[in-house]
PDB file of C-alpha atoms and ligand atoms in Angstrom:
ATOM      1  CA  MET A1108      75.209  86.357 119.712  1.00 81.00           C
ATOM      2  CA  ALA A1109      73.485  87.886 116.750  1.00 93.00           C
ATOM      3  CA  ILE A1110      74.159  88.620 113.123  1.00 97.00           C
ATOM      4  CA  TYR A1111      73.732  92.282 112.211  1.00 98.00           C
ATOM      5  CA  GLU A1112      72.687  93.619 108.839  1.00 98.00           C
ATOM      6  CA  ILE A1113      75.634  95.235 107.064  1.00 98.00           C
ATOM      7  CA  VAL A1114      74.989  98.772 105.845  1.00 98.00           C
ATOM      8  CA  LYS A1115      75.776  99.295 102.166  1.00 98.00           C
ATOM      9  CA  PHE A1116      77.086 102.318 100.264  1.00 98.00           C
ATOM     10  CA  PRO A1117      75.772 105.035  99.852  1.00 97.00           C
ATOM     11  CA  ASP A1118      74.128 104.969 103.287  1.00 98.00           C
ATOM     12  CA  PRO A1119      75.133 108.302 104.919  1.00 98.00           C
ATOM     13  CA  ILE A1120      76.159 106.581 108.177  1.00 98.00           C
ATOM     14  CA  LEU A1121      79.223 105.285 106.304  1.00 98.00           C
ATOM     15  CA  THR A1122      80.532 108.832 105.886  1.00 98.00           C
ATOM     16  CA  THR A1123      79.646 110.036 109.394  1.00 98.00           C
ATOM     17  CA  PRO A1124      82.391 110.114 112.068  1.00 98.00           C
ATOM     18  CA  ALA A1125      81.681 107.750 114.980  1.00 98.00           C
ATOM     19  CA  ARG A1126      81.661 108.733 118.665  1.00 98.00           C
ATOM     20  CA  ALA A1127      84.194 107.540 121.228  1.00 98.00           C
ATOM     21  CA  ILE A1128      83.344 104.798 123.706  1.00 98.00           C
ATOM     22  CA  GLU A1129      83.295 106.397 127.154  1.00 98.00           C
ATOM     23  CA  LYS A1130      83.338 103.177 129.175  1.00 98.00           C
ATOM     24  CA  VAL A1131      83.800  99.513 128.245  1.00 98.00           C
ATOM     25  CA  THR A1132      80.518  98.044 129.454  1.00 98.00           C
ATOM     26  CA  PRO A1133      79.247  94.469 129.013  1.00 98.00           C
ATOM     27  CA  ASN A1134      77.071  95.844 126.224  1.00 98.00           C
ATOM     28  CA  VAL A1135      80.126  97.126 124.323  1.00 98.00           C
ATOM     29  CA  LEU A1136      81.705  93.666 124.581  1.00 98.00           C
ATOM     30  CA  ARG A1137      78.469  92.032 123.465  1.00 98.00           C
ATOM     31  CA  VAL A1138      78.315  94.314 120.422  1.00 98.00           C
ATOM     32  CA  LEU A1139      81.931  93.410 119.575  1.00 98.00           C
ATOM     33  CA  ASN A1140      81.061  89.701 119.767  1.00 98.00           C
ATOM     34  CA  ASN A1141      78.095  90.247 117.471  1.00 98.00           C
ATOM     35  CA  MET A1142      80.251  92.259 115.081  1.00 98.00           C
ATOM     36  CA  TYR A1143      82.811  89.447 114.984  1.00 98.00           C
ATOM     37  CA  GLU A1144      80.107  86.905 114.255  1.00 98.00           C
ATOM     38  CA  THR A1145      78.656  89.162 111.557  1.00 98.00           C
ATOM     39  CA  MET A1146      82.097  89.613 109.977  1.00 97.00           C
ATOM     40  CA  LYS A1147      82.716  85.855 109.885  1.00 96.00           C
ATOM     41  CA  PHE A1148      79.222  85.195 108.528  1.00 97.00           C
ATOM     42  CA  ALA A1149      79.925  87.672 105.700  1.00 97.00           C
ATOM     43  CA  ASN A1150      83.347  86.080 105.043  1.00 95.00           C
ATOM     44  CA  GLY A1151      85.070  89.350 105.889  1.00 96.00           C
ATOM     45  CA  ILE A1152      88.353  90.079 107.670  1.00 96.00           C
ATOM     46  CA  GLY A1153      87.379  93.303 109.398  1.00 98.00           C
ATOM     47  CA  LEU A1154      84.249  95.160 110.394  1.00 98.00           C
ATOM     48  CA  ALA A1155      83.669  98.583 111.938  1.00 98.00           C
ATOM     49  CA  ALA A1156      80.614  99.529 114.012  1.00 98.00           C
ATOM     50  CA  PRO A1157      79.253 102.151 111.564  1.00 98.00           C
ATOM     51  CA  GLN A1158      78.941  99.305 109.031  1.00 98.00           C
ATOM     52  CA  VAL A1159      76.302  97.762 111.283  1.00 98.00           C
ATOM     53  CA  ASN A1160      74.560 101.066 111.956  1.00 98.00           C
ATOM     54  CA  ILE A1161      76.285 101.707 115.289  1.00 98.00           C
ATOM     55  CA  LEU A1162      78.067 105.056 115.363  1.00 98.00           C
ATOM     56  CA  LYS A1163      80.713 104.115 117.930  1.00 98.00           C
ATOM     57  CA  ARG A1164      84.495 103.839 117.680  1.00 98.00           C
ATOM     58  CA  ILE A1165      84.834 100.055 117.836  1.00 98.00           C
ATOM     59  CA  THR A1166      86.018  97.597 115.216  1.00 98.00           C
ATOM     60  CA  VAL A1167      87.043  93.943 114.908  1.00 98.00           C
ATOM     61  CA  VAL A1168      89.790  92.479 112.723  1.00 98.00           C
ATOM     62  CA  ASP A1169      90.807  88.910 111.894  1.00 97.00           C
ATOM     63  CA  VAL A1170      92.849  88.658 108.713  1.00 94.00           C
ATOM     64  CA  GLU A1171      93.283  84.891 109.069  1.00 87.00           C
ATOM     65  CA  ASP A1172      97.058  85.158 109.488  1.00 88.00           C
ATOM     66  CA  GLY A1173      97.153  82.987 112.609  1.00 90.00           C
ATOM     67  CA  LYS A1174      97.216  85.975 114.958  1.00 92.00           C
ATOM     68  CA  GLY A1175      93.512  85.681 115.591  1.00 94.00           C
ATOM     69  CA  ARG A1176      90.866  88.184 116.524  1.00 97.00           C
ATOM     70  CA  LEU A1177      91.635  91.751 117.511  1.00 98.00           C
ATOM     71  CA  ASP A1178      89.019  94.035 119.054  1.00 98.00           C
ATOM     72  CA  LEU A1179      89.866  97.731 118.824  1.00 98.00           C
ATOM     73  CA  ILE A1180      88.123 100.246 121.082  1.00 98.00           C
ATOM     74  CA  ASN A1181      88.777 103.961 120.431  1.00 98.00           C
ATOM     75  CA  PRO A1182      91.775 103.132 118.193  1.00 98.00           C
ATOM     76  CA  VAL A1183      94.147 105.840 116.958  1.00 98.00           C
ATOM     77  CA  ILE A1184      97.096 105.566 114.576  1.00 98.00           C
ATOM     78  CA  LEU A1185      99.985 107.207 116.435  1.00 98.00           C
ATOM     79  CA  GLU A1186     102.557 106.746 113.706  1.00 98.00           C
ATOM     80  CA  GLY A1187     102.812 105.197 110.240  1.00 98.00           C
ATOM     81  CA  ARG A1188     105.729 104.383 107.931  1.00 98.00           C
ATOM     82  CA  ASP A1189     106.479 102.997 104.498  1.00 98.00           C
ATOM     83  CA  GLU A1190     103.389 103.799 102.502  1.00 98.00           C
ATOM     84  CA  GLU A1191     102.605 101.221  99.811  1.00 97.00           C
ATOM     85  CA  ILE A1192      99.774 100.610  97.390  1.00 98.00           C
ATOM     86  CA  GLY A1193      97.718  97.451  97.856  1.00 97.00           C
ATOM     87  CA  PRO A1194      94.192  96.085  97.497  1.00 95.00           C
ATOM     88  CA  ASP A1195      91.321  97.295  99.671  1.00 97.00           C
ATOM     89  CA  GLY A1196      87.786  95.953  99.525  1.00 97.00           C
ATOM     90  CA  CYS A1197      84.804  96.579 101.780  1.00 97.00           C
ATOM     91  CA  LEU A1198      81.792  94.591 102.975  1.00 97.00           C
ATOM     92  CA  SER A1199      79.760  97.779 102.533  1.00 98.00           C
ATOM     93  CA  ILE A1200      80.751  98.118  98.840  1.00 97.00           C
ATOM     94  CA  PRO A1201      80.471  94.557  97.464  1.00 95.00           C
ATOM     95  CA  GLY A1202      82.380  93.734  94.293  1.00 95.00           C
ATOM     96  CA  LEU A1203      84.456  96.914  94.236  1.00 96.00           C
ATOM     97  CA  PHE A1204      88.170  96.955  95.022  1.00 96.00           C
ATOM     98  CA  GLY A1205      90.809  99.643  94.938  1.00 97.00           C
ATOM     99  CA  ASP A1206      94.569 100.062  94.761  1.00 97.00           C
ATOM    100  CA  THR A1207      94.869 101.996  97.982  1.00 98.00           C
ATOM    101  CA  PRO A1208      97.879 103.619  99.675  1.00 98.00           C
ATOM    102  CA  ARG A1209      98.366 102.448 103.281  1.00 98.00           C
ATOM    103  CA  TYR A1210     101.244 102.366 105.738  1.00 98.00           C
ATOM    104  CA  ARG A1211     103.145  99.067 105.878  1.00 98.00           C
ATOM    105  CA  TRP A1212     103.994  99.734 109.520  1.00 98.00           C
ATOM    106  CA  ILE A1213     101.810 101.417 112.113  1.00 98.00           C
ATOM    107  CA  ARG A1214     101.778 102.097 115.824  1.00 98.00           C
ATOM    108  CA  VAL A1215      98.284 102.052 117.290  1.00 98.00           C
ATOM    109  CA  GLN A1216      96.854 103.165 120.607  1.00 98.00           C
ATOM    110  CA  MET A1217      93.504 101.787 121.741  1.00 98.00           C
ATOM    111  CA  TRP A1218      91.544 100.540 124.728  1.00 98.00           C
ATOM    112  CA  ASN A1219      91.465  96.837 125.410  1.00 98.00           C
ATOM    113  CA  ALA A1220      88.441  94.923 126.723  1.00 97.00           C
ATOM    114  CA  LYS A1221      89.335  95.960 130.289  1.00 97.00           C
ATOM    115  CA  GLY A1222      89.269  99.636 129.313  1.00 97.00           C
ATOM    116  CA  GLU A1223      93.051  99.943 129.629  1.00 98.00           C
ATOM    117  CA  VAL A1224      94.957 102.105 127.159  1.00 98.00           C
ATOM    118  CA  VAL A1225      97.415  99.939 125.230  1.00 98.00           C
ATOM    119  CA  GLU A1226      99.811 100.478 122.332  1.00 98.00           C
ATOM    120  CA  PHE A1227     101.092  98.033 119.749  1.00 98.00           C
ATOM    121  CA  GLU A1228     102.804  97.856 116.388  1.00 98.00           C
ATOM    122  CA  GLU A1229     101.488  96.073 113.347  1.00 97.00           C
ATOM    123  CA  THR A1230     102.716  95.436 109.823  1.00 97.00           C
ATOM    124  CA  ASP A1231     101.669  94.421 106.328  1.00 95.00           C
ATOM    125  CA  PHE A1232      98.156  93.198 105.589  1.00 95.00           C
ATOM    126  CA  ARG A1233      96.957  93.305 109.185  1.00 97.00           C
ATOM    127  CA  ALA A1234      98.158  96.924 109.372  1.00 98.00           C
ATOM    128  CA  ARG A1235      96.315  97.655 106.117  1.00 98.00           C
ATOM    129  CA  CYS A1236      93.110  96.216 107.498  1.00 98.00           C
ATOM    130  CA  ILE A1237      93.395  98.174 110.756  1.00 98.00           C
ATOM    131  CA  GLN A1238      93.878 101.407 108.805  1.00 98.00           C
ATOM    132  CA  HIS A1239      90.816 100.608 106.678  1.00 98.00           C
ATOM    133  CA  GLU A1240      88.730  99.998 109.823  1.00 98.00           C
ATOM    134  CA  ILE A1241      89.895 103.137 111.616  1.00 98.00           C
ATOM    135  CA  ASP A1242      89.019 105.085 108.455  1.00 98.00           C
ATOM    136  CA  HIS A1243      85.462 103.735 108.830  1.00 98.00           C
ATOM    137  CA  LEU A1244      85.329 105.242 112.327  1.00 98.00           C
ATOM    138  CA  ASP A1245      86.212 108.598 110.779  1.00 98.00           C
ATOM    139  CA  GLY A1246      83.597 108.219 108.048  1.00 98.00           C
ATOM    140  CA  ILE A1247      86.235 107.638 105.350  1.00 98.00           C
ATOM    141  CA  LEU A1248      85.774 104.945 102.686  1.00 98.00           C
ATOM    142  CA  PHE A1249      88.635 103.373 100.722  1.00 98.00           C
ATOM    143  CA  THR A1250      87.113 104.740  97.520  1.00 98.00           C
ATOM    144  CA  SER A1251      88.210 108.231  98.575  1.00 98.00           C
ATOM    145  CA  ARG A1252      91.836 107.067  99.048  1.00 98.00           C
ATOM    146  CA  ALA A1253      92.208 104.605  96.154  1.00 98.00           C
ATOM    147  CA  VAL A1254      94.297 105.570  93.154  1.00 98.00           C
ATOM    148  CA  ARG A1255      92.426 103.045  90.990  1.00 97.00           C
ATOM    149  CA  LEU A1256      89.070 101.312  91.470  1.00 97.00           C
ATOM    150  CA  TYR A1257      88.050  98.080  89.786  1.00 96.00           C
ATOM    151  CA  ARG A1258      85.215  95.583  89.879  1.00 95.00           C
ATOM    152  CA  GLU A1259      85.899  91.950  90.625  1.00 87.00           C
ATOM    153  CA  GLU A1260      83.730  89.123  91.825  1.00 73.00           C
ATOM    154  CA  ALA A1261      84.974  87.170  94.819  1.00 59.00           C
ATOM    155  CA  GLN A1262      86.812  84.019  93.709  1.00 51.00           C
ATOM    156  CA  PRO A1263      86.802  81.703  96.729  1.00 49.00           C
ATOM    157  CA  ASN A1264      88.147  78.750  94.727  1.00 45.00           C
ATOM    158  CA  SER A1265      91.310  80.420  93.515  1.00 40.00           C
ATOM    159  CA  PRO A1266      93.295  81.416  96.610  1.00 41.00           C
ATOM    160  CA  GLY A1267      95.972  83.290  94.672  1.00 40.00           C
ATOM    161  CA  ARG A1268      93.443  85.812  93.498  1.00 43.00           C
ATOM    162  CA  LYS A1269      91.192  85.744  96.507  1.00 52.00           C
ATOM    163  CA  LYS A1270      90.131  89.170  97.651  1.00 64.00           C
ATOM    164  CA  LYS A1271      88.702  89.807 101.056  1.00 71.00           C
ATOM    165  CA  ASN A1272      86.354  92.498 102.206  1.00 76.00           C
ATOM    166  CA  VAL A1273      86.669  94.628 105.272  1.00 75.00           C
TER     167      VAL A1273
HETATM  168 NI1   NI B2494      85.205  98.462 104.928  1.00 95.64          NI
END
C-alpha cells in the first residue's frame, strides 16, 4: 500500500475527463487500495483517481455510515431523482465548501472488482458523494455546480458542524 499525493486546484488534471478502465487487472485493484488508504490518511470520505494524478475512471467512497468501502470502476449515473441542495467539499480544494445541488436518489451502473457490470441504488449523503466522485471522472468540480461557495476550516471536535472532503 502507498499514500499518494493529492492534486490540488487549479491543476489542469482536475478538469480533464478520465479514460475508461478496459480490464480490471491486479494493478487496478492495487491502485484502488492505495486510493482508499490515501483517502483515509487525508480524513476524506471519497477520492477519485484524477485527484491522485491518475486519469482513469475509478473512485473510492466510504462516508462512514456503516456501509463501508465502495470501489467504483467505470461508474455511470443511470437515473437520478429528487434534487436537493447540500454541502460539498473536496480534498483537492481544502477549506472551500459549497451548497451544491445533487440527486437524493440515484441508480448507478459500474464494474465490480471482478469486472462484472453491476447496478445499484443509493440515497442521501452516500449518493451525494458518489455524484461528486463521478463528476471528478468527467473533469467537473463542485465549484462549477454550487449555488453558493463559502470558506470554513474543518472542525473535527464539533461533530454537528463537521464537514468532510471528497
Ligand atoms: Ni472532490
